[in-house]
Tab-separated table of C-alpha atoms in Angstrom:
chain	number	residue	atom	x	y	z
D	10	UNK	CA	-52.150	38.080	12.340
D	11	UNK	CA	-52.373	41.518	10.046
D	12	UNK	CA	-49.300	41.641	7.610
D	13	UNK	CA	-47.652	44.845	8.227
D	14	UNK	CA	-44.779	45.487	5.712
D	15	UNK	CA	-42.462	43.146	3.099
D	16	UNK	CA	-39.577	44.525	2.415
D	17	UNK	CA	-36.543	43.368	0.196
D	18	UNK	CA	-33.264	44.346	1.024
D	19	UNK	CA	-30.598	42.106	-0.542
D	20	UNK	CA	-32.341	39.178	-1.657
D	21	UNK	CA	-33.855	38.732	1.937
D	22	UNK	CA	-37.368	39.800	1.896
D	23	UNK	CA	-38.651	40.637	5.658
D	24	UNK	CA	-42.516	40.019	6.098
D	25	UNK	CA	-44.210	41.789	9.727
D	26	UNK	CA	-46.953	40.262	11.218
D	27	UNK	CA	-49.156	41.855	14.014
D	28	UNK	CA	-50.096	38.886	16.708
D	29	UNK	CA	-51.078	40.944	19.449
D	30	UNK	CA	-53.589	44.225	18.617
D	31	UNK	CA	-53.778	45.073	21.712
D	32	UNK	CA	-49.647	45.626	22.688
D	33	UNK	CA	-49.316	45.854	19.372
D	34	UNK	CA	-46.080	43.173	19.316
D	35	UNK	CA	-44.959	42.436	16.214
D	36	UNK	CA	-43.299	39.242	14.467
D	37	UNK	CA	-40.730	39.341	11.889
D	38	UNK	CA	-39.689	36.892	9.270
D	39	UNK	CA	-36.468	36.951	6.952
D	40	UNK	CA	-36.507	34.938	4.642
D	41	UNK	CA	-33.665	34.196	2.318
D	42	UNK	CA	-32.060	31.272	-0.109
D	43	UNK	CA	-31.199	28.965	2.629
D	44	UNK	CA	-31.855	30.402	6.171
D	45	UNK	CA	-34.954	31.697	7.913
D	46	UNK	CA	-35.157	33.880	11.142
D	47	UNK	CA	-37.715	34.898	13.547
D	48	UNK	CA	-37.704	37.211	16.110
D	49	UNK	CA	-39.519	39.854	17.482
D	50	UNK	CA	-39.529	43.744	17.704
D	51	UNK	CA	-37.543	43.691	20.532
D	52	UNK	CA	-34.603	41.225	18.918
D	53	UNK	CA	-34.174	43.289	16.140
D	54	UNK	CA	-33.832	46.460	18.140
D	55	UNK	CA	-31.537	44.360	19.954
D	56	UNK	CA	-29.873	43.536	16.442
D	57	UNK	CA	-29.642	47.166	14.827
D	58	UNK	CA	-27.648	48.368	18.235
D	59	UNK	CA	-25.218	45.307	17.817
D	60	UNK	CA	-25.236	45.989	14.958
D	61	UNK	CA	-24.232	49.961	15.046
D	62	UNK	CA	-27.011	50.976	12.256
D	63	UNK	CA	-28.380	54.349	12.045
D	64	UNK	CA	-31.212	54.687	13.270
D	65	UNK	CA	-33.756	56.671	10.654
D	66	UNK	CA	-34.534	59.765	10.808
D	67	UNK	CA	-37.841	60.625	11.805
D	68	UNK	CA	-38.789	62.597	8.280
D	69	UNK	CA	-37.790	58.762	7.201
D	70	UNK	CA	-40.509	57.168	9.817
D	71	UNK	CA	-43.161	59.326	9.030
D	72	UNK	CA	-42.591	59.021	4.966
D	73	UNK	CA	-42.495	54.976	6.039
D	74	UNK	CA	-45.585	55.029	8.284
D	75	UNK	CA	-47.468	57.258	5.276
D	76	UNK	CA	-46.603	54.268	3.223
D	77	UNK	CA	-48.746	52.005	4.714
D	78	UNK	CA	-45.263	50.459	7.131
D	79	UNK	CA	-46.185	50.139	10.348
D	80	UNK	CA	-42.579	49.896	11.198
D	81	UNK	CA	-38.739	50.363	9.697
D	82	UNK	CA	-36.838	47.116	8.682
D	83	UNK	CA	-32.880	47.609	9.170
D	84	UNK	CA	-30.434	46.327	6.304
D	85	UNK	CA	-28.716	43.829	7.935
D	86	UNK	CA	-26.032	41.122	6.626
D	87	UNK	CA	-26.451	37.399	7.698
D	88	UNK	CA	-23.746	34.485	7.194
D	89	UNK	CA	-23.346	31.300	8.213
D	90	UNK	CA	-20.380	30.389	10.187
D	91	UNK	CA	-18.218	27.221	9.699
D	92	UNK	CA	-17.952	24.104	10.818
D	93	UNK	CA	-16.438	23.631	13.543
D	94	UNK	CA	-15.302	19.698	14.638
D	95	UNK	CA	-15.274	18.648	18.213
D	96	UNK	CA	-12.288	16.711	19.447
D	97	UNK	CA	-12.842	12.908	19.350
D	98	UNK	CA	-13.242	12.058	23.418
D	99	UNK	CA	-10.775	9.920	23.863
D	100	UNK	CA	-8.062	13.116	22.812
D	101	UNK	CA	-10.096	14.859	25.220
D	102	UNK	CA	-9.576	12.450	28.571
D	103	UNK	CA	-5.660	12.171	27.402
D	104	UNK	CA	-5.774	15.888	27.655
D	105	UNK	CA	-8.245	16.585	30.939
D	106	UNK	CA	-6.294	12.936	32.480
D	107	UNK	CA	-3.105	15.505	34.010
D	108	UNK	CA	-5.337	18.235	35.178
D	109	UNK	CA	-7.446	16.079	37.019
D	110	UNK	CA	-4.655	14.300	38.112
D	111	UNK	CA	-2.733	17.864	39.447
D	112	UNK	CA	-6.698	19.161	40.807
D	113	UNK	CA	-6.751	16.140	43.268
D	114	UNK	CA	-2.954	16.693	43.977
D	115	UNK	CA	-4.177	19.968	45.234
D	116	UNK	CA	-7.193	19.599	46.662
D	117	UNK	CA	-5.492	16.140	49.264
D	118	UNK	CA	-2.348	18.476	50.070
D	119	UNK	CA	-5.269	21.521	50.833
D	120	UNK	CA	-7.161	19.366	53.186
D	121	UNK	CA	-3.913	18.008	54.563
D	122	UNK	CA	-2.696	21.872	55.567
D	123	UNK	CA	-6.190	22.775	56.799
D	124	UNK	CA	-6.437	19.401	59.500
D	125	UNK	CA	-2.865	19.736	60.462
D	126	UNK	CA	-3.968	23.591	61.103
D	127	UNK	CA	-7.296	23.303	63.401
D	128	UNK	CA	-6.462	23.323	67.027
D	129	UNK	CA	-7.598	19.887	68.511
D	130	UNK	CA	-11.540	21.192	70.218
D	131	UNK	CA	-12.202	21.682	66.156
D	132	UNK	CA	-11.055	18.753	65.242
D	133	UNK	CA	-13.105	16.806	68.286
D	134	UNK	CA	-16.036	19.103	66.943
D	135	UNK	CA	-15.734	17.584	63.399
D	136	UNK	CA	-15.649	14.485	64.686
D	137	UNK	CA	-18.216	14.652	66.636
D	138	UNK	CA	-20.336	16.174	63.854
D	139	UNK	CA	-19.443	13.178	61.077
D	140	UNK	CA	-20.111	10.729	63.796
D	141	UNK	CA	-23.708	11.841	64.573
D	142	UNK	CA	-24.052	11.917	60.923
D	143	UNK	CA	-22.578	8.651	59.587
D	144	UNK	CA	-26.126	7.319	57.748
D	145	UNK	CA	-26.196	9.918	55.758
D	146	UNK	CA	-22.060	9.186	54.984
D	147	UNK	CA	-22.833	6.117	54.575
D	148	UNK	CA	-25.840	6.861	52.327
D	149	UNK	CA	-24.483	8.915	50.222
D	150	UNK	CA	-21.206	6.658	49.781
D	151	UNK	CA	-23.826	3.966	48.426
D	152	UNK	CA	-25.439	6.328	45.897
D	153	UNK	CA	-22.139	6.339	44.870
D	154	UNK	CA	-21.024	3.201	44.582
D	155	UNK	CA	-24.240	2.174	42.979
D	156	UNK	CA	-23.512	4.826	40.327
D	157	UNK	CA	-20.263	4.010	39.333
D	158	UNK	CA	-21.617	0.233	38.969
D	159	UNK	CA	-23.839	1.693	36.992
D	160	UNK	CA	-21.341	3.191	34.252
D	161	UNK	CA	-19.739	0.219	34.693
D	162	UNK	CA	-22.498	-2.508	33.810
D	163	UNK	CA	-23.964	-0.044	31.269
D	164	UNK	CA	-20.330	-0.460	29.322
D	165	UNK	CA	-19.530	-3.792	29.316
D	166	UNK	CA	-18.456	-5.176	25.874
D	167	UNK	CA	-17.388	-8.666	25.228
D	168	UNK	CA	-14.061	-9.341	22.912
D	169	UNK	CA	-14.829	-10.058	19.149
D	170	UNK	CA	-12.122	-12.591	19.215
D	171	UNK	CA	-11.922	-14.265	22.611
D	172	UNK	CA	-15.554	-13.425	23.926
D	173	UNK	CA	-14.293	-11.730	27.570
D	174	UNK	CA	-16.311	-9.361	28.644
D	175	UNK	CA	-14.780	-6.300	29.301
D	176	UNK	CA	-14.884	-2.185	30.698
D	177	UNK	CA	-15.198	-0.252	27.244
D	178	UNK	CA	-15.837	3.629	28.398
D	179	UNK	CA	-14.828	4.834	25.192
D	180	UNK	CA	-15.756	3.786	21.324
D	181	UNK	CA	-14.386	1.723	18.631
D	182	UNK	CA	-15.025	4.574	16.663
D	183	UNK	CA	-13.855	7.493	19.078
D	184	UNK	CA	-10.130	5.523	18.884
D	185	UNK	CA	-9.976	5.502	15.262
D	186	UNK	CA	-10.387	9.007	14.901
D	187	UNK	CA	-7.538	9.337	17.428
D	188	UNK	CA	-5.350	6.971	15.736
D	189	UNK	CA	-6.191	9.285	12.635
D	190	UNK	CA	-5.287	12.159	14.550
D	191	UNK	CA	-2.250	10.766	16.177
D	192	UNK	CA	-1.090	9.777	12.278
D	193	UNK	CA	-1.324	13.147	11.042
D	194	UNK	CA	0.691	14.816	13.867
D	195	UNK	CA	3.078	12.118	13.157
D	196	UNK	CA	3.422	13.190	9.465
D	197	UNK	CA	3.087	16.831	10.438
D	198	UNK	CA	6.678	16.260	12.515
D	199	UNK	CA	8.117	14.188	10.144
D	200	UNK	CA	7.529	16.813	7.423
D	201	UNK	CA	9.317	19.808	10.070
D	202	UNK	CA	11.846	17.587	10.588
D	203	UNK	CA	12.673	17.203	6.912
D	204	UNK	CA	12.541	20.647	6.223
D	205	UNK	CA	14.420	21.813	9.218
D	206	UNK	CA	17.587	19.320	8.534
D	207	UNK	CA	17.569	20.744	4.853
D	208	UNK	CA	17.638	24.432	5.327
D	209	UNK	CA	20.975	24.213	3.360
D	210	UNK	CA	18.656	23.291	0.321
D	211	UNK	CA	18.319	27.106	-1.165
D	212	UNK	CA	14.496	25.956	-2.266
D	213	UNK	CA	13.495	24.424	1.110
D	214	UNK	CA	13.014	28.013	2.756
D	215	UNK	CA	11.000	29.188	-0.089
D	216	UNK	CA	7.982	26.638	0.046
D	217	UNK	CA	5.165	26.361	3.157
D	218	UNK	CA	4.694	22.839	3.796
D	219	UNK	CA	1.727	21.325	5.072
D	220	UNK	CA	0.422	17.590	5.183
D	221	UNK	CA	-2.913	16.454	4.306
D	222	UNK	CA	-3.899	12.362	5.624
D	223	UNK	CA	-6.758	10.892	3.397
D	224	UNK	CA	-8.892	8.453	5.353
D	225	UNK	CA	-8.991	6.362	1.824
D	226	UNK	CA	-7.072	2.397	1.348
D	227	UNK	CA	-5.160	3.842	-1.560
D	228	UNK	CA	-0.925	2.806	-0.892
D	229	UNK	CA	-0.386	6.431	-2.702
D	230	UNK	CA	0.927	9.686	-1.979
D	231	UNK	CA	1.648	12.854	-4.013
D	232	UNK	CA	2.793	16.882	-3.291
D	233	UNK	CA	1.470	19.661	-5.166
D	234	UNK	CA	4.473	22.195	-6.353
D	235	UNK	CA	2.787	24.393	-3.412
D	236	UNK	CA	4.322	22.213	-0.986
D	237	UNK	CA	0.876	20.615	0.138
D	238	UNK	CA	1.453	16.845	0.718
D	239	UNK	CA	-1.131	14.398	0.664
D	240	UNK	CA	-0.909	10.942	2.248
D	241	UNK	CA	-3.362	8.265	2.038
D	242	UNK	CA	-4.046	6.059	5.055
D	243	UNK	CA	-3.550	3.257	3.099
D	244	UNK	CA	0.044	3.736	2.375
D	245	UNK	CA	0.530	4.074	6.292
D	246	UNK	CA	-0.668	0.625	6.386
D	247	UNK	CA	2.019	-0.678	3.987
D	248	UNK	CA	5.102	1.372	6.065
D	249	UNK	CA	6.508	-0.623	8.232
D	250	UNK	CA	8.478	2.550	10.053
D	251	UNK	CA	9.132	5.875	10.561
D	252	UNK	CA	12.516	5.847	8.481
D	253	UNK	CA	10.791	4.731	5.334
D	254	UNK	CA	7.708	6.749	6.368
D	255	UNK	CA	10.739	9.893	5.983
D	256	UNK	CA	12.195	8.491	2.910
D	257	UNK	CA	8.403	8.414	1.730
D	258	UNK	CA	8.692	12.171	2.421
D	259	UNK	CA	11.116	12.963	1.584
D	260	UNK	CA	10.664	12.058	-1.971
D	261	UNK	CA	7.201	13.891	-2.401
D	262	UNK	CA	9.575	16.867	-0.753
D	263	UNK	CA	12.376	16.451	-3.683
D	264	UNK	CA	9.059	16.686	-6.459
D	265	UNK	CA	8.375	19.781	-5.246
D	266	UNK	CA	12.286	21.299	-4.782
D	267	UNK	CA	13.155	19.912	-8.216
D	268	UNK	CA	10.475	21.305	-10.176
D	269	UNK	CA	9.377	18.108	-11.845
D	270	UNK	CA	5.606	19.242	-11.733
D	271	UNK	CA	7.033	22.284	-13.840
D	272	UNK	CA	8.992	20.347	-15.771
D	273	UNK	CA	6.828	17.855	-16.768
D	274	UNK	CA	4.790	20.531	-17.878
D	275	UNK	CA	6.902	22.014	-20.433
D	276	UNK	CA	7.522	18.318	-21.647
D	277	UNK	CA	4.325	18.274	-22.887
D	278	UNK	CA	3.446	21.572	-24.433
D	279	UNK	CA	6.396	21.063	-26.889
D	280	UNK	CA	5.737	17.480	-27.388
D	281	UNK	CA	2.027	19.057	-28.259
D	282	UNK	CA	3.620	22.166	-29.895
D	283	UNK	CA	5.798	19.233	-32.404
D	284	UNK	CA	2.757	16.778	-32.700
D	285	UNK	CA	0.500	19.949	-34.187
D	286	UNK	CA	2.877	19.544	-37.207
D	287	UNK	CA	3.148	15.028	-37.494
D	288	UNK	CA	-1.074	15.490	-36.844
D	289	UNK	CA	-0.816	17.963	-40.022
D	290	UNK	CA	0.806	15.679	-41.968
D	291	UNK	CA	-1.291	12.912	-41.240
D	292	UNK	CA	-4.510	14.183	-42.090
D	293	UNK	CA	-3.091	15.379	-45.692
D	294	UNK	CA	-1.813	11.879	-46.662
D	295	UNK	CA	-3.605	9.725	-45.962
D	296	UNK	CA	-6.068	9.331	-48.216
D	297	UNK	CA	-9.188	8.628	-46.371
D	298	UNK	CA	-10.425	10.103	-42.745
D	299	UNK	CA	-10.587	6.367	-41.214
D	300	UNK	CA	-7.051	5.580	-41.752
D	301	UNK	CA	-6.206	9.156	-40.382
D	302	UNK	CA	-8.001	8.730	-37.447
D	303	UNK	CA	-5.713	5.417	-37.064
D	304	UNK	CA	-2.746	7.017	-37.910
D	305	UNK	CA	-3.596	9.911	-35.351
D	306	UNK	CA	-4.611	7.408	-32.479
D	307	UNK	CA	-0.869	5.663	-33.365
D	308	UNK	CA	1.355	8.894	-33.039
D	309	UNK	CA	-0.359	10.099	-29.741
D	310	UNK	CA	0.760	6.419	-28.425
D	311	UNK	CA	4.021	6.817	-29.629
D	312	UNK	CA	4.384	9.897	-27.684
D	313	UNK	CA	2.957	8.382	-24.821
D	314	UNK	CA	5.525	5.464	-24.593
D	315	UNK	CA	8.599	7.257	-25.733
D	316	UNK	CA	8.853	10.277	-24.593
D	317	UNK	CA	6.363	11.014	-21.932
D	318	UNK	CA	6.237	7.892	-19.293
D	319	UNK	CA	10.039	7.269	-20.085
D	320	UNK	CA	10.448	11.068	-19.119
D	321	UNK	CA	8.134	10.725	-15.994
D	322	UNK	CA	10.163	7.275	-14.899
D	323	UNK	CA	13.114	9.624	-14.866
D	324	UNK	CA	11.680	12.086	-12.923
D	325	UNK	CA	10.723	9.568	-10.345
D	326	UNK	CA	14.068	7.796	-9.987
D	327	UNK	CA	15.212	11.138	-9.417
D	328	UNK	CA	13.168	11.911	-7.373
D	329	UNK	CA	14.437	8.759	-4.962
D	330	UNK	CA	17.627	9.510	-5.447
D	331	UNK	CA	17.026	13.486	-3.915
D	332	UNK	CA	15.073	11.735	-1.014
D	333	UNK	CA	17.259	9.185	-0.076
D	334	UNK	CA	19.180	11.953	0.489
D	335	UNK	CA	16.623	14.461	2.653
D	336	UNK	CA	15.903	11.040	4.599
D	337	UNK	CA	19.884	10.782	5.136
D	338	UNK	CA	20.523	14.502	6.396
D	339	UNK	CA	17.342	13.702	8.946
D	340	UNK	CA	19.478	11.079	10.349
D	341	UNK	CA	16.540	8.388	9.225
D	342	UNK	CA	18.000	4.756	8.186
D	343	UNK	CA	18.264	4.679	5.161
D	344	UNK	CA	19.064	1.430	4.345
D	345	UNK	CA	15.531	0.856	4.695
D	346	UNK	CA	14.134	2.867	1.875
D	347	UNK	CA	14.899	-0.386	-0.105
D	348	UNK	CA	13.318	-2.874	1.738
D	349	UNK	CA	9.658	-0.130	1.506
D	350	UNK	CA	9.802	-1.416	-2.137
D	351	UNK	CA	10.349	-5.138	-1.546
D	352	UNK	CA	7.626	-5.045	0.841
D	353	UNK	CA	5.159	-2.701	-1.796
D	354	UNK	CA	6.296	-6.253	-4.151
D	355	UNK	CA	5.393	-8.434	-1.064
D	356	UNK	CA	1.858	-6.763	-0.860
D	357	UNK	CA	0.818	-6.629	-4.177
D	358	UNK	CA	1.940	-9.986	-4.330
D	359	UNK	CA	-0.241	-11.376	-1.777
D	360	UNK	CA	-2.657	-9.708	-3.098
D	361	UNK	CA	-2.611	-11.220	-6.490
D	362	UNK	CA	-2.300	-8.159	-8.288
D	363	UNK	CA	-0.686	-8.551	-11.575
D	364	UNK	CA	2.573	-6.695	-11.360
D	365	UNK	CA	2.862	-3.735	-14.532
D	366	UNK	CA	5.472	-3.763	-17.061
D	367	UNK	CA	7.090	-0.862	-16.462
D	368	UNK	CA	7.225	0.243	-20.068
D	369	UNK	CA	3.500	1.098	-19.607
D	370	UNK	CA	3.847	2.589	-16.261
D	371	UNK	CA	4.635	6.389	-15.797
D	372	UNK	CA	6.749	4.732	-12.109
D	373	UNK	CA	9.511	2.131	-12.500
D	374	UNK	CA	8.684	-1.026	-11.096
D	375	UNK	CA	9.474	-1.935	-7.313
D	376	UNK	CA	12.223	-4.639	-8.054
D	377	UNK	CA	14.304	-1.431	-10.127
D	378	UNK	CA	13.370	1.146	-7.796
D	379	UNK	CA	14.847	-1.056	-4.886
D	380	UNK	CA	17.840	-1.954	-6.790
D	381	UNK	CA	18.137	1.991	-7.742
D	382	UNK	CA	18.726	2.904	-4.213
D	383	UNK	CA	20.107	0.139	-2.254
D	384	UNK	CA	23.542	1.040	-5.053
D	385	UNK	CA	22.863	4.280	-3.506
D	386	UNK	CA	22.869	3.285	0.386
D	387	UNK	CA	26.348	3.906	0.717
D	388	UNK	CA	26.671	7.815	-0.044
D	389	UNK	CA	23.561	8.127	1.875
D	390	UNK	CA	25.183	6.396	4.533
D	391	UNK	CA	28.459	8.365	3.945
D	392	UNK	CA	26.318	11.715	3.784
D	393	UNK	CA	24.902	10.658	7.126
D	394	UNK	CA	27.309	10.160	8.967
D	395	UNK	CA	28.830	13.884	7.706
D	396	UNK	CA	25.690	15.535	9.426
D	397	UNK	CA	26.666	14.024	13.174
D	398	UNK	CA	23.686	11.870	13.221
D	399	UNK	CA	23.956	8.724	15.772
D	400	UNK	CA	25.099	5.676	14.557
D	401	UNK	CA	23.114	3.178	13.355
D	402	UNK	CA	22.494	-0.745	14.670
D	403	UNK	CA	23.909	-3.854	13.450
D	404	UNK	CA	21.160	-4.776	12.009
D	405	UNK	CA	20.935	-3.790	8.124
D	406	UNK	CA	17.031	-4.071	7.731
D	407	UNK	CA	17.609	-5.771	3.882
D	408	UNK	CA	19.383	-8.883	5.466
D	409	UNK	CA	16.228	-8.850	7.709
D	410	UNK	CA	14.105	-8.522	5.366
D	411	UNK	CA	15.894	-10.782	2.892
D	412	UNK	CA	16.149	-13.636	6.054
D	413	UNK	CA	12.249	-12.744	6.418
D	414	UNK	CA	11.751	-14.140	3.168
D	415	UNK	CA	13.662	-16.769	3.366
D	416	UNK	CA	11.410	-18.538	6.357
D	417	UNK	CA	8.197	-17.691	4.612
D	418	UNK	CA	9.515	-19.415	1.455
D	419	UNK	CA	11.154	-22.630	3.086
D	420	UNK	CA	7.548	-22.651	5.040
D	421	UNK	CA	5.680	-22.917	2.006
D	422	UNK	CA	7.592	-24.890	0.210
D	423	UNK	CA	7.622	-27.567	3.583
D	424	UNK	CA	4.006	-26.608	3.150
D	425	UNK	CA	2.984	-27.419	-0.194
D	426	UNK	CA	5.139	-30.926	0.127
D	427	UNK	CA	3.222	-32.277	3.060
D	428	UNK	CA	0.187	-31.604	0.854
D	429	UNK	CA	1.058	-33.130	-2.104
D	430	UNK	CA	2.816	-36.209	0.460
D	431	UNK	CA	-0.795	-36.257	1.540
D	432	UNK	CA	-2.495	-37.050	-1.726
D	433	UNK	CA	0.403	-39.227	-3.643
D	434	UNK	CA	-0.991	-41.239	-0.108
D	435	UNK	CA	-4.217	-41.259	-0.020
D	436	UNK	CA	-3.761	-42.324	-3.633
D	437	UNK	CA	-1.148	-45.320	-2.854
D	438	UNK	CA	1.810	-43.345	-4.584
D	439	UNK	CA	5.772	-42.939	-3.782
D	440	UNK	CA	6.458	-39.688	-3.981
D	441	UNK	CA	9.990	-37.973	-4.690
D	442	UNK	CA	10.807	-35.360	-2.757
D	443	UNK	CA	11.549	-31.633	-3.888
D	444	UNK	CA	15.400	-29.895	-4.158
D	445	UNK	CA	16.019	-28.280	-1.226
D	446	UNK	CA	15.662	-24.237	-1.934
D	447	UNK	CA	19.198	-23.172	-2.618
D	448	UNK	CA	19.414	-19.333	-1.340
D	449	UNK	CA	22.282	-16.754	-1.293
D	450	UNK	CA	23.934	-17.021	2.717
D	451	UNK	CA	21.602	-13.601	4.483
D	452	UNK	CA	24.597	-10.542	5.526
D	453	UNK	CA	25.357	-11.231	9.199
D	454	UNK	CA	22.715	-10.524	11.630
D	455	UNK	CA	20.787	-12.433	13.924
D	456	UNK	CA	17.229	-13.776	12.523
D	457	UNK	CA	14.450	-12.033	12.625
D	458	UNK	CA	10.454	-12.757	12.168
D	459	UNK	CA	8.294	-11.438	9.624
D	460	UNK	CA	6.424	-9.880	12.609
D	461	UNK	CA	9.205	-7.633	14.002
D	462	UNK	CA	10.327	-6.104	10.362
D	463	UNK	CA	6.633	-5.052	9.737
D	464	UNK	CA	6.850	-3.931	13.619
D	465	UNK	CA	7.119	-0.350	15.073
D	466	UNK	CA	10.476	0.823	15.161
D	467	UNK	CA	12.342	3.936	17.206
D	468	UNK	CA	11.568	7.635	16.435
D	469	UNK	CA	14.048	9.260	15.097
D	470	UNK	CA	16.778	11.069	17.262
D	471	UNK	CA	16.510	14.955	17.490
D	472	UNK	CA	17.621	17.491	14.966
D	473	UNK	CA	21.623	17.904	15.234
D	474	UNK	CA	23.392	20.796	13.452
D	475	UNK	CA	24.786	19.338	10.252
D	476	UNK	CA	28.309	20.705	8.357
């Protein structure tokens, strides 16, 4: 290989080699920081035409050849394309499935009309031709059957619980990805529904709402001041129905509508300015640096627990109130909002997580939030009725949840009593039965098991015009 020329253009090094002495064929290699491109002289000329670059003048070519360069390499720009995410196979199948049926219907109808339009002699000829080639047709059917059988046999799977043999065309990972896309679509539709039903709020139309579902087992959601809502899949696992999810999204939208982020930043700025005076006094009056450092730490903790966290809890309570109003105008069942915090408290207890004292947290406790929302439910129901929303079912989610909790407590107490009697019988002791659990009478409504409480509920009604 003979080295022809080496040129530098915008940190891109072009190295050209002549690898065939008779035909003078040339190979040009472009080296950059992250790219290695190779193409021949013909490909280089094609790139020149695609980029519509001006050809060099003859004098320039002569000057380059006189300098020892056998070819002129133009200055070209290269970039990497963005990553494209392929659609999951189940989603492609669901999209193509109606199209396949439509094609089959059109093809069958066309064959029927074509056969009906044939004269009798043509039909007889087709029958005779089919009979003469009957063995070919049978062989083709056998091959098709063998292919289908091989496909089914290679896609057999065993159920992990029952051990049942089943046909699995799509993998579990593909359907989990499809479920993630469906979750994104549901949350996006709820945000749009809430925005459409609350157009009377002046700030609603000035914010562009976007939803991002984050695949992490975190039971949380937050919003940026510009209207970008981030919902973690761990929170979606705790939500019982679409009404609770509507309230959660309304709560996050309320933060952005009211401008809580700017308000909290303003308070922090004021507190920082006032703390500078106290910090100066601490370091000026304390006799030693160690005592001054301790005083500075105490000052920070006092500012945090006396001002910052109580103010944050007040903003969260205000967002709960406004979010409940937004959900009510979106025709959601606002009675499910207090149940969500009761469910979250139950999940933490089942996981053995000790509750954080409210004075140490930036959010109100789950119990206090449920009580506050329970007090606001009558006003939200009245607002919902004024928006011409459909009538809610008689079964109150709060009463259903209380009934389910009562059944769970009774079953746990019965199990505990049976275990104690069993242990006492083995030791030869006499046991005294425990007193019955005193429960307040639940609200009217049929008893429903916990599985129904945590199960899905019907979708929200269609948007209606508010009064």
